[in-house]
XYZ file of C-alpha atoms in Angstrom:
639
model
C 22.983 -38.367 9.800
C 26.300 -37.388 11.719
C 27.584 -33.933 12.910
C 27.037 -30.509 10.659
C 30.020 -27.609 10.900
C 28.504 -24.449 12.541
C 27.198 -21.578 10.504
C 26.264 -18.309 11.056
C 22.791 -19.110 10.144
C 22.306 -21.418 12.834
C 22.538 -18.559 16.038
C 20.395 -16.276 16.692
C 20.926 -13.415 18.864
C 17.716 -12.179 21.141
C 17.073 -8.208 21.515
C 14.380 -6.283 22.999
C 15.480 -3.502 21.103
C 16.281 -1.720 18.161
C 19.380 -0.056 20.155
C 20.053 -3.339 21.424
C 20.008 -4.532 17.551
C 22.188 -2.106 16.426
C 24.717 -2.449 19.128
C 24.701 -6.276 18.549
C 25.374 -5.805 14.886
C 27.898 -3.301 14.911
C 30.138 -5.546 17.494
C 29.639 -8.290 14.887
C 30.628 -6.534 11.613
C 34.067 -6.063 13.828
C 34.292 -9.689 13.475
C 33.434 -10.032 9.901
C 30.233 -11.671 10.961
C 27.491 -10.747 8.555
C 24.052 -10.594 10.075
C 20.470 -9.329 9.477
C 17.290 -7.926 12.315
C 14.399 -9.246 12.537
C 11.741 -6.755 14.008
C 8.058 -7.611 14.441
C 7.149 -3.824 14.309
C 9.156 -1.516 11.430
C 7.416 -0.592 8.755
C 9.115 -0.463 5.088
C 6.932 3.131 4.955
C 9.233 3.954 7.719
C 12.392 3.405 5.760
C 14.217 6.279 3.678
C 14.236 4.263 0.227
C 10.335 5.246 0.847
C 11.015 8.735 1.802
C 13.050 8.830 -1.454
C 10.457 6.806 -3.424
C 7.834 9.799 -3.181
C 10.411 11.733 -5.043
C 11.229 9.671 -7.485
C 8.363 8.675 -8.695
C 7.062 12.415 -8.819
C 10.051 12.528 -10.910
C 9.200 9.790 -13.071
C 5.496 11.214 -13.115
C 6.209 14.878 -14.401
C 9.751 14.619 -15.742
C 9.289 18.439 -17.504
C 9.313 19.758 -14.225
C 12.806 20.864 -13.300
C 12.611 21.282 -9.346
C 11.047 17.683 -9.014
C 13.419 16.456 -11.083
C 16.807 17.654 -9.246
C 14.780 16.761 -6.078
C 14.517 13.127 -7.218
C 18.454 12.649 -8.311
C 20.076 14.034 -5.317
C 18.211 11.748 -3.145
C 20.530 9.089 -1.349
C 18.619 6.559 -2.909
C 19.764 7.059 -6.187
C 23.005 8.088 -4.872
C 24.650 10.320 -7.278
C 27.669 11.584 -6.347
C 28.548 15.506 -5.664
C 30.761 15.441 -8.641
C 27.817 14.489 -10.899
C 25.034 16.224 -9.389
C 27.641 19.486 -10.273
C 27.502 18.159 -13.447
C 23.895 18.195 -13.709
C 23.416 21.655 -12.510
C 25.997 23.450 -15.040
C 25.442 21.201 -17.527
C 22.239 21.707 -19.536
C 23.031 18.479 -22.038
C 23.800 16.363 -19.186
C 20.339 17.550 -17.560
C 17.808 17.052 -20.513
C 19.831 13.672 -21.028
C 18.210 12.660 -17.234
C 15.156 14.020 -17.988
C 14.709 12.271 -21.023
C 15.912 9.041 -19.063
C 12.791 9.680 -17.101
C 10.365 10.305 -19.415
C 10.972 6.846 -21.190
C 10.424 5.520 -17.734
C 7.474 7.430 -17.264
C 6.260 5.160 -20.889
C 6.985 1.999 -19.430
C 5.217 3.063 -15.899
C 2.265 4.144 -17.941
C 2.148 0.738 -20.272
C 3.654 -1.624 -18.452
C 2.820 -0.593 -14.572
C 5.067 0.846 -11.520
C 6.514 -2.175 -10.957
C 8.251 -2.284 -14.432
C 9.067 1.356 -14.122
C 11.072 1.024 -10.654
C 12.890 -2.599 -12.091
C 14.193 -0.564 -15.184
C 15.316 2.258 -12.786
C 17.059 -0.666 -10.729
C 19.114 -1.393 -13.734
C 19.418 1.610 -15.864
C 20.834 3.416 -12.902
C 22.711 0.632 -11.795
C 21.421 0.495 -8.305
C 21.792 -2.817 -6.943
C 25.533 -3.450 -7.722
C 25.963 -0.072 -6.135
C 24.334 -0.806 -2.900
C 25.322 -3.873 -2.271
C 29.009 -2.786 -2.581
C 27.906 -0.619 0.935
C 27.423 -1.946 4.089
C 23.414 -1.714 4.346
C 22.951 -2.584 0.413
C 20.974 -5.703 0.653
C 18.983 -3.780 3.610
C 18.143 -1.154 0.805
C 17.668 -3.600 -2.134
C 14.798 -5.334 -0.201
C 13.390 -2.249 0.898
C 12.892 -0.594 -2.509
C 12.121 -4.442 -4.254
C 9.410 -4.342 -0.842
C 8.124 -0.986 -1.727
C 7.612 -1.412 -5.666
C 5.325 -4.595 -4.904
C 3.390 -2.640 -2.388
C 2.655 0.305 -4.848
C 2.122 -2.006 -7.892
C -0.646 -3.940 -6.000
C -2.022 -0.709 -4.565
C -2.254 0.473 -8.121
C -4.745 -1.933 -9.411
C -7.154 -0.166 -7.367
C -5.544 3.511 -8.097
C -6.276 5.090 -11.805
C -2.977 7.545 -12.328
C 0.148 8.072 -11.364
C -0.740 11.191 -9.181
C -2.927 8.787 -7.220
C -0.432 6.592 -6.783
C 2.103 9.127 -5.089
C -0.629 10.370 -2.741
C -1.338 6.711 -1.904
C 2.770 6.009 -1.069
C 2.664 9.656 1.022
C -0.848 8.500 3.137
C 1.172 5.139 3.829
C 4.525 6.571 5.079
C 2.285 9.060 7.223
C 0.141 6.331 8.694
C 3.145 3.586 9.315
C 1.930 3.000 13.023
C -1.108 1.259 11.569
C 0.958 -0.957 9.331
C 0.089 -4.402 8.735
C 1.830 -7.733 7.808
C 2.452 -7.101 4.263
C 4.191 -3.680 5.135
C 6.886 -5.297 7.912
C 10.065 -5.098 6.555
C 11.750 -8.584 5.350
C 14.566 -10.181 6.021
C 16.992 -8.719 3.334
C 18.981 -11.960 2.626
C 18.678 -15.718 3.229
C 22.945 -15.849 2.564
C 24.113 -17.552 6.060
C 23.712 -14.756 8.468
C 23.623 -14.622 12.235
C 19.830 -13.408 12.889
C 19.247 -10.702 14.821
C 15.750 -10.921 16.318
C 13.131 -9.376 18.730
C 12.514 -11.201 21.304
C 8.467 -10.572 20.252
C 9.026 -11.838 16.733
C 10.814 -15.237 18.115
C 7.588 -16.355 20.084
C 7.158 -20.082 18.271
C 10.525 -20.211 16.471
C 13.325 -22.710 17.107
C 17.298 -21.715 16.388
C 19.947 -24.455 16.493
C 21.657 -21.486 19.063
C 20.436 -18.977 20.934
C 22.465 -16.202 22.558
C 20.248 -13.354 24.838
C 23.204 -11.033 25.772
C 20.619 -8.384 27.411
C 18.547 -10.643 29.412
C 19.089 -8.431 32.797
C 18.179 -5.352 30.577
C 14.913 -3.640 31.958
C 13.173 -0.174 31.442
C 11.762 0.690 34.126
C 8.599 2.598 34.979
C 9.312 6.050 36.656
C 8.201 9.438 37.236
C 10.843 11.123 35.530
C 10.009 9.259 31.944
C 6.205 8.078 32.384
C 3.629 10.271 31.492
C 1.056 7.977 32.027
C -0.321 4.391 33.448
C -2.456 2.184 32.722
C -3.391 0.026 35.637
C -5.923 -2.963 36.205
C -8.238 -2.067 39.079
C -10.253 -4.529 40.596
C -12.233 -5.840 38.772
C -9.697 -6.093 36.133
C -10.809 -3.220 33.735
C -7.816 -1.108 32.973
C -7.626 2.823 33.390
C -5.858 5.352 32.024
C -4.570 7.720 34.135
C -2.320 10.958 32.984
C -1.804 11.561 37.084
C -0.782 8.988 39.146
C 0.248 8.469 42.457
C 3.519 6.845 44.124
C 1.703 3.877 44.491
C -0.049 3.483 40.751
C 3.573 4.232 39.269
C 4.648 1.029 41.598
C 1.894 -0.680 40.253
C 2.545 -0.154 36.837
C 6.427 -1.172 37.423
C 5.155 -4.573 38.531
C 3.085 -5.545 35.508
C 6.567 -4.132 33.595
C 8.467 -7.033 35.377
C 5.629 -9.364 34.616
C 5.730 -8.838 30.883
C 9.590 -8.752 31.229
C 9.424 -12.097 32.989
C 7.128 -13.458 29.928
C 9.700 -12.472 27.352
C 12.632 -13.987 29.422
C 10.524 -17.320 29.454
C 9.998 -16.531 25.429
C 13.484 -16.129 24.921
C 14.883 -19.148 27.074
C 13.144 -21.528 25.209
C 13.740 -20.816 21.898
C 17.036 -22.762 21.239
C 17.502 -26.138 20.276
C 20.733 -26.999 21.345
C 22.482 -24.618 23.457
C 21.683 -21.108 25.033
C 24.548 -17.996 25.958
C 22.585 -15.948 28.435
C 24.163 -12.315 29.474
C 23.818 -10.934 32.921
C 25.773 -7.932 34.143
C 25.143 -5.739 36.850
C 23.059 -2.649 36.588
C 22.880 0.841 38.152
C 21.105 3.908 36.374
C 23.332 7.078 35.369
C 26.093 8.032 38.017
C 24.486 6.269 40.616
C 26.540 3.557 42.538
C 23.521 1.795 43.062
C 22.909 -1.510 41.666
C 19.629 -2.023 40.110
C 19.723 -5.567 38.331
C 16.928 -6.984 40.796
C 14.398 -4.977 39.364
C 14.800 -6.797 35.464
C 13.187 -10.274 35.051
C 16.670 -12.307 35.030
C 17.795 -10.298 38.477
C 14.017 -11.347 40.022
C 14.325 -14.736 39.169
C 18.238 -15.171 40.536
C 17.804 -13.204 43.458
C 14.416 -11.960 44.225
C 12.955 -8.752 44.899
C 15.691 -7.139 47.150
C 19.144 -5.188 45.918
C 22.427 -6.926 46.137
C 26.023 -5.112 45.832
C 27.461 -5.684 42.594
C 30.292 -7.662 44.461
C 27.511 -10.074 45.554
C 25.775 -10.893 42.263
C 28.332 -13.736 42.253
C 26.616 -15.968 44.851
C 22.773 -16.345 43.486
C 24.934 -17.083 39.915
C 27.132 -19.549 41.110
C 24.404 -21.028 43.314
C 21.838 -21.161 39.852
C 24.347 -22.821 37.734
C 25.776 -25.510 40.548
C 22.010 -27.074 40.886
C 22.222 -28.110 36.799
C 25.154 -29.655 35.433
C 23.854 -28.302 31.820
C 24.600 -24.570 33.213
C 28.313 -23.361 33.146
C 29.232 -20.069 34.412
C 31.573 -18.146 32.463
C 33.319 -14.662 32.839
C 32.644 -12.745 30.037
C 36.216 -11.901 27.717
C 37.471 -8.784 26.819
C 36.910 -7.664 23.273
C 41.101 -7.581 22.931
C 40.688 -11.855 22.938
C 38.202 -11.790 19.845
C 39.307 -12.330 15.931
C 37.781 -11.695 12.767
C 35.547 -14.794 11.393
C 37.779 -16.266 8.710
C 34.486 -17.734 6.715
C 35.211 -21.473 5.574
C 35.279 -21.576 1.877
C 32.168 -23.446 0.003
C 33.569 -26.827 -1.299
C 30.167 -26.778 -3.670
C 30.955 -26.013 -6.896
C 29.060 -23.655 -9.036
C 27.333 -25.577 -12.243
C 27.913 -24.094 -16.110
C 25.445 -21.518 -16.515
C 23.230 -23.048 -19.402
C 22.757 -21.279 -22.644
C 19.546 -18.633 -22.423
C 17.231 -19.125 -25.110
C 13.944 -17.693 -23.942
C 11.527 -15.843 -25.996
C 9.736 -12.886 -24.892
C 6.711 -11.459 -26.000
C 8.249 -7.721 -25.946
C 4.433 -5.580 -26.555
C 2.575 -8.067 -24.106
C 1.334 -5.395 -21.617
C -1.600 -4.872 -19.665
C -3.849 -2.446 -20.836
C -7.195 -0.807 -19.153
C -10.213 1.867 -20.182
C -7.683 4.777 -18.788
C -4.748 3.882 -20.896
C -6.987 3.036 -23.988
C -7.999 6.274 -24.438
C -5.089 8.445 -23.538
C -4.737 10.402 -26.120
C -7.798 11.072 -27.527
C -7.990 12.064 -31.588
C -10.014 15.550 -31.793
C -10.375 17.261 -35.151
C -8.414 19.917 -34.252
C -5.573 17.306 -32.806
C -4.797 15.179 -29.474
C -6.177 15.709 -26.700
C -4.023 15.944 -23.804
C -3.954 13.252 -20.558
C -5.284 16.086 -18.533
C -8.048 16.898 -20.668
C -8.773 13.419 -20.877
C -8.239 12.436 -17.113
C -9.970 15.687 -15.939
C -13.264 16.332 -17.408
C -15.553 19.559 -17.485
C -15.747 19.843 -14.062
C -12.275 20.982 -13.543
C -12.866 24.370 -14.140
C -11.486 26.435 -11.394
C -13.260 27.664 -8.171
C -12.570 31.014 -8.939
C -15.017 31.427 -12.551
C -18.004 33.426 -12.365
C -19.864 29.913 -13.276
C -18.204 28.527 -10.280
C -19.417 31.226 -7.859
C -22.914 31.875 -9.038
C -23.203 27.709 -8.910
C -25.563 26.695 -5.420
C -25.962 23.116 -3.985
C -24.328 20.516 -5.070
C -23.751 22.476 -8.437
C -21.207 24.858 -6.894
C -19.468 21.834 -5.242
C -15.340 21.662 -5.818
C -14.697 20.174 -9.048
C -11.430 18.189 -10.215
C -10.282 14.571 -9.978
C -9.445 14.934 -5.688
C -13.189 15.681 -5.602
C -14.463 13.150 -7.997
C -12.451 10.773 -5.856
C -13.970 11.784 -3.143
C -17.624 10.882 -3.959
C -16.266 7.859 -5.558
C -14.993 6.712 -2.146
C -18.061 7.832 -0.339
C -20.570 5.960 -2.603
C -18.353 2.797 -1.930
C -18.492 3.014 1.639
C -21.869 3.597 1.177
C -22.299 0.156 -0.924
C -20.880 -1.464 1.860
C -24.277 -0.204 4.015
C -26.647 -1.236 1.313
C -27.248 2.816 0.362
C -29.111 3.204 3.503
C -28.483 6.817 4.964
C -29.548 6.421 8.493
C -28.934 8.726 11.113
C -25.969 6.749 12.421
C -24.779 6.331 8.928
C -24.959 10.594 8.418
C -23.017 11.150 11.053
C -20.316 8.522 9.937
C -20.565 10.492 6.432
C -20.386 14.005 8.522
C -16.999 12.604 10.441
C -15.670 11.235 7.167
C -16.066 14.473 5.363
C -14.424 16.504 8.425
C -11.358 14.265 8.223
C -11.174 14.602 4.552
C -11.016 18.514 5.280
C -14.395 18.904 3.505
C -16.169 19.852 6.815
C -17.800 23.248 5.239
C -19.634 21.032 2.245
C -20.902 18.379 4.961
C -24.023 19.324 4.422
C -24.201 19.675 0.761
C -22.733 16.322 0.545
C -25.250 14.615 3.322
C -27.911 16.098 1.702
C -26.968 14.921 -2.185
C -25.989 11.491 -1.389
C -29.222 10.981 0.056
C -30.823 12.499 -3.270
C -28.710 10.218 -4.859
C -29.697 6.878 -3.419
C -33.249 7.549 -3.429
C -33.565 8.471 -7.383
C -35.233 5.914 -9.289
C -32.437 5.208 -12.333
C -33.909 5.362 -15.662
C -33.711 1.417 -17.227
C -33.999 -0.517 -14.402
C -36.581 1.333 -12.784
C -35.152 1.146 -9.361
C -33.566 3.600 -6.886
C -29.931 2.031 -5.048
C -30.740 2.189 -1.774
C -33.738 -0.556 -2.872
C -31.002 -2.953 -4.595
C -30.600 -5.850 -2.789
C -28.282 -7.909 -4.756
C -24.953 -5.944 -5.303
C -21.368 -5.966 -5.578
C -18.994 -2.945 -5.133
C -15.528 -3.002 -7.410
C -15.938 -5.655 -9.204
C -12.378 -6.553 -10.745
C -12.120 -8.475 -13.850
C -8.930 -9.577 -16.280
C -9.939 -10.060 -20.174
C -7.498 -11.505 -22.999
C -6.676 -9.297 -25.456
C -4.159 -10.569 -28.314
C -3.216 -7.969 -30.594
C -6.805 -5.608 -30.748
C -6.205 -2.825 -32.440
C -7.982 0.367 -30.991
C -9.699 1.747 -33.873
C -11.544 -1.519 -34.139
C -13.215 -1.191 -30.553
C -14.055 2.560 -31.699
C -15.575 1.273 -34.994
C -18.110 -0.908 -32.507
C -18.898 1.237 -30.272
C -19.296 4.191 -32.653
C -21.806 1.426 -34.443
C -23.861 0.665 -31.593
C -23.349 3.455 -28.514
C -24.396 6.529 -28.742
C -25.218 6.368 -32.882
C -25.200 9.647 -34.454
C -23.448 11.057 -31.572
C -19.967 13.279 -32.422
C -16.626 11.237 -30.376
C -13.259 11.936 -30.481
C -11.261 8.819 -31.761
C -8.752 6.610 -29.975
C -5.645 7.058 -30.480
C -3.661 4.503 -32.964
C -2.432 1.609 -30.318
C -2.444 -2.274 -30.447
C -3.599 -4.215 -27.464
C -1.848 -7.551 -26.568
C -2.003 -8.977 -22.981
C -4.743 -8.649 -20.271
C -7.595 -5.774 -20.291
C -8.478 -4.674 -16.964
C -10.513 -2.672 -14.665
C -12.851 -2.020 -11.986
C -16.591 -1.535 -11.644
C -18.005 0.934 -9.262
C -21.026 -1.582 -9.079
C -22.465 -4.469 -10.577
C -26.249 -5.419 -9.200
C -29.358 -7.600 -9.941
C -33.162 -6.536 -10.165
C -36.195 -8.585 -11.409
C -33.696 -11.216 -13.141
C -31.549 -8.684 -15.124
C -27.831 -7.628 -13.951
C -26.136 -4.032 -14.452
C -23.445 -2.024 -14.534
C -23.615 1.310 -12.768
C -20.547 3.981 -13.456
C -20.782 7.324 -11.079
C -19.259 10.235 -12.969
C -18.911 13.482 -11.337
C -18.602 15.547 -14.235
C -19.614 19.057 -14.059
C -22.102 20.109 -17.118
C -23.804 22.868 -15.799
C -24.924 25.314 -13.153
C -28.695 23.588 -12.744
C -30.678 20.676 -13.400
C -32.015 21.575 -16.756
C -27.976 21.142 -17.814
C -27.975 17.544 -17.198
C -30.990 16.650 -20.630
C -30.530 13.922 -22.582
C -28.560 15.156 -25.092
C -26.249 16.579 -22.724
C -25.740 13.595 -21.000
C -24.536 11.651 -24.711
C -21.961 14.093 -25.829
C -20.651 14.539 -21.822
C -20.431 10.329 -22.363
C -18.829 10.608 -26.485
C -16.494 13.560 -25.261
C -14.854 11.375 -22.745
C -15.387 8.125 -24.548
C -17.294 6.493 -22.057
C -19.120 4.519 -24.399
C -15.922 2.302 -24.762
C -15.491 1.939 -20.952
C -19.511 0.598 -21.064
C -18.437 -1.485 -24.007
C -15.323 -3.327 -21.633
C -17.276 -3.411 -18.540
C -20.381 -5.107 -20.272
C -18.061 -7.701 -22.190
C -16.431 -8.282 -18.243
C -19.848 -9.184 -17.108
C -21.135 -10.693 -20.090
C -18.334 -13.049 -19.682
C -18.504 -13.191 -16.004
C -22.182 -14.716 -16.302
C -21.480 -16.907 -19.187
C -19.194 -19.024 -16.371
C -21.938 -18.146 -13.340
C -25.273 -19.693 -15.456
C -24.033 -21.553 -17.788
C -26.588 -22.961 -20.679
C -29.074 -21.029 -18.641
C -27.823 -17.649 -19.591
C -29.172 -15.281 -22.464
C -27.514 -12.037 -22.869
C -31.075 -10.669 -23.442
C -32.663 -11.941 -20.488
C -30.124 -11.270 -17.848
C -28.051 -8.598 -18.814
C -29.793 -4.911 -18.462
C -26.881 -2.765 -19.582
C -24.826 0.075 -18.460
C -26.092 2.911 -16.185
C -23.661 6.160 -16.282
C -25.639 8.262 -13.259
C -24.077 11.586 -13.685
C -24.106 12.557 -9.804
C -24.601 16.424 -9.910
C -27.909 15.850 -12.234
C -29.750 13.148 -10.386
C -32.725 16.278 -10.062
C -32.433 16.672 -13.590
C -34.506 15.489 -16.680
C -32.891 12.339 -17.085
C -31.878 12.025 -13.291
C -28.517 11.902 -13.965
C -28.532 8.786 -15.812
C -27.330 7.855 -19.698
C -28.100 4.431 -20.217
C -26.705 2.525 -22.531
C -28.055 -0.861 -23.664
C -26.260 -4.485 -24.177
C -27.101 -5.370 -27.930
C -26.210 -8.984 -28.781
C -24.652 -8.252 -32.147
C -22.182 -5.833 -30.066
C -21.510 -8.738 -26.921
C -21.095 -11.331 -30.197
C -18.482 -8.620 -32.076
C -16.549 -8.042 -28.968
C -16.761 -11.511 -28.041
C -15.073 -12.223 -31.275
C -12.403 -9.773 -31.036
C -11.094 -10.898 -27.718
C -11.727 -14.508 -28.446
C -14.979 -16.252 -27.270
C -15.406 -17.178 -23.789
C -14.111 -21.016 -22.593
């Protein structure tokens, strides 16, 4: 096929390090060489556009409050200048312009998902073009593209923004336990020089390979170890915070061993042809030569120190015995020129005419979103109302003191979370509250900083899986058929609200008082999660755990109590999506075989702080087949 020109993109350059990197990189850009790192280990939580992520989407999130806001625009990431972030502290029109700006983001993150939210800041702030007119822009522009697909796949499984935000801060605090998805990309495939680890390169191939470090070591001593970690004889490793002479000389071997790995890594990665580096060493002001102790310096010359002056001989001596190997002197940076880039002789093609149609109110739409804004008689209820139910009262009320048990535990959505999390680990171990599995909860609730209510929460989970449910007669740590979370994705092509209300006013909860949904079409996908779908004696269910505070005692958590707690927060609409979800799901699983009034039990809603009470905790509410056939109809029937 003949002979290709060189490019940048066929060399890569071999580090150990991120100094190494960074030194490499800068004594390229010199030369007008463009190039980008590879590193097997940074996280993109690590990164500042993260750091500046946790403000702007608190921004975004609560766009009334002033402090968050002027926290969010003078971070470097949105890089406004000093002469406009003047402007927006003396200028009160200029301010509520911003924060107006915001909240119609804060509309498109709450219909349309983060993701959309952080693309329309991308271009209504003109972003990109700004970075990439900087030297690290594309760096940046992959970072925060990176970042906005991490938190819109993390907020499938999140419901609100808030819990969002304390999902991006638990990441950027936990970035040593990062895993594949969170390693930062490469920021361009343009024709760039790589810069890579030596680590990442194990099983890659470059046209060219240059390792300009390769008699680079760190070696193991007293002054900078704290600790080793030795092999003894049997080959079980030790820790050891003291050590003596001897164990630090240990510990400097296996050093060179792994050093002499990577140097076998990094000399056969290249294709073609390989620049190797070697200079000679010494450590601080020391005279001393020290280049026998890295990998390249053992395998040249062994274990003994030669003069600097000498280094010559054991080179000369290596490259003579291969005709392949020519020593060269390195040049002084005086003899090197800026890259003068070849020009592309392919021609760009006429950008054809753009004709697409969009379907602008396609969205995706879920139980949270649907009911919002919640009609009352007296008005609208507000998010937080709707969000936070009755057991956000404060700690501080009289109710909330003279409370006991599990009745005076913390209220509010961070608690609520909480159990949720707890009851889903607990799925995971088939509800079975062993003594190994109590002390797992006791640790988990210590590192959650609920150590005081351990015991109030040991000792009501294990009420709670042991309480026969109302309906399907069974308690859940005797369900053997079950699955946690359950995700599903349901068509929905222009549904207007008030018709779901109509049906489930019709046949949930009848005769029972509900605030209506506010006026909203639906056109897209429906979504959600199930806390847990399971099987007994042929019939399948949906359980719901709701945390909701309705009293200071059992006798609180009657029947009737129970229905307007679940018409207050319009429950009876999330029962009416999840059931149509599995409905659906088991029209595909049993095919001819299924009948909705065989196999599918209903909807459990166990209200968790009145399992002792009349009901145990549980409002059930049953799958009718004229409502499965009406909603079936409204979202179009099942293929």
């Amino acid at each position: 096929g003949g002979f290709k020109p060189l490019r940048p993109a066929d060399i890569a350059i071999l580090v150990r390090t991120g100094k190494e990197a960074t030194a490499v990189r800068r004594a390229l850009a010199k030369r007008s060489v463009a190039s980008v790192y590879l590193s097997d280990k940074d996280s993109v939580f690590d990164s500042m556009e993260a750091h500046d992520l946790v403000h702007w989407l608190r921004a975004v999130a609560n766009p009334q409050e002033v402090r968050l806001v002027r926290a969010a625009l003078a971070t470097t990431t949105i890089g406004l200048s000093l002469d406009e972030l003047g402007v927006l502290a003396n200028n009160d029109e200029a301010f509520d312009a911003r924060c107006e700006q915001l909240r119609q983001l804060r509309s498109v993150w709450q219909s349309q998902g983060v993701l959309a939210m952080l693309r329309q800041t991308l271009h209504q702030l003109g972003l990109a073009a700004k970075w990439l007119n900087t030297n690290n822009g594309e760096r940046k522009l992959t970072n925060y593209l990176h970042l906005a697909e991490l938190l819109q796949t993390a907020s499938s499984t999140l419901d609100g923004e808030l819990a969002l935000i304390r999902w991006l801060l638990i990441e950027i605090a936990e970035t040593g336990s990062q895993n594949d998805e969170q390693v930062v990309r490469l920021e361009s495939d343009a024709d760039l020089v790589k810069v890579i680890t030596i680590h990442k390169s194990k099983g890659l191939e470059y046209p060219l390979v240059c390792l300009p470090y390769a008699s680079s070591f760190r070696e193991k001593d007293r002054k900078l170890t704290r600790f080793v970690n030795n092999a003894d004889e049997t080959g079980e490793r030790r820790l050891r915070l003291q050590f003596t002479d001897e164990e630090l000389a240990e510990a400097d071997r296996d050093r060179l061993k792994e050093d002499l790995r990577l140097l076998y890594v990094a000399l056969t990665r290249a294709r073609h042809a390989l620049w190797v580096g070697f200079s000679t060493n010494k450590v601080g002001n020391s005279t001393k030569c020290v280049s026998h102790k890295s990998a390249a310096g053992y395998v040249l010359g062994g274990t003994d120190a030669i003069n600097p002056a000498d280094w010559l001989q054991p080179l000369q001596q290596f490259a003579a015995n291969c005709p392949d190997i020519v020593l060269q002197a390195a040049e002084p940076d005086t003899a090197c020129t800026p890259l003068n880039a070849a020009a592309s002789d392919i021609s760009l093609q006429t950008s054809p005419d753009y004709r697409a149609n969009f379907e602008r109110n396609w969205g995706i739409s879920s139980f949270s979103r649907l009911t919002r804004d919640l009609k009352t008689e007296s008005g609208v209820l507000s998010p937080l109302q709707m969000i936070r139910p009755a057991d956000d009262e404060p700690d501080d009320t009289p109710s909330r003191r003279a409370a006991s048990g599990w009745h005076g535990y913390a209220r509010g959505m961070a608690a609520g979370n909480f159990l949720h999390e707890q009851l889903e680990w607990l799925a995971a171990e088939n509800f079975v509250l062993s003594e190994p599995l109590t002390a797992r909860l006791r640790r988990r609730c210590e590192n959650a900083g609920r150590g005081e209510h351990a015991d109030t929460l040991i000792d009501w989970l294990s009420t709670v899986v042991q309480t026969r449910m109302p309906g399907p007669d069974i308690a859940l740590m005797q369900l053997t058929s079950i699955l946690p979370e359950m995700e599903f994705w349901l068509p929905a092509e222009n549904i207007a609200a008030a018709h779901i209300d109509r049906l489930c006013r019709a046949h949930l909860l009848p005769g029972v008082e509900r605030p209506g949904l506010a006026e909203r079409q639906l056109h897209g996908m429906l979504m959600g999660f199930i806390d847990l779908v399971f099987e007994h004696q042929g019939k399948y269910w949906i359980l719901d755990y709701k945390s909701n505070h309705l009293g200071d005692d059992d006798a609180a958590y009657n029947e009737d109590a129970l229905a307007v707690a679940m018409a207050k927060h319009r429950y009876d609409v999330q029962a009416a999506i999840y059931m149509l979800a599995l409905h659906r799901l088991l029209q595909v699983r049993l095919g001819r075989d299924y009948d909705p009034e065989q196999h599918l039990g209903g909807a459990v809603y166990l209200f968790l702080r009145g399992v002792n009470g009349p009901q145990n905790g549980v409002c059930l509410l049953p799958a009718t087949a004229q409502l499965l056939a009406a909603l079936d109809t409204m979202t179009g029937d099942a293929a």
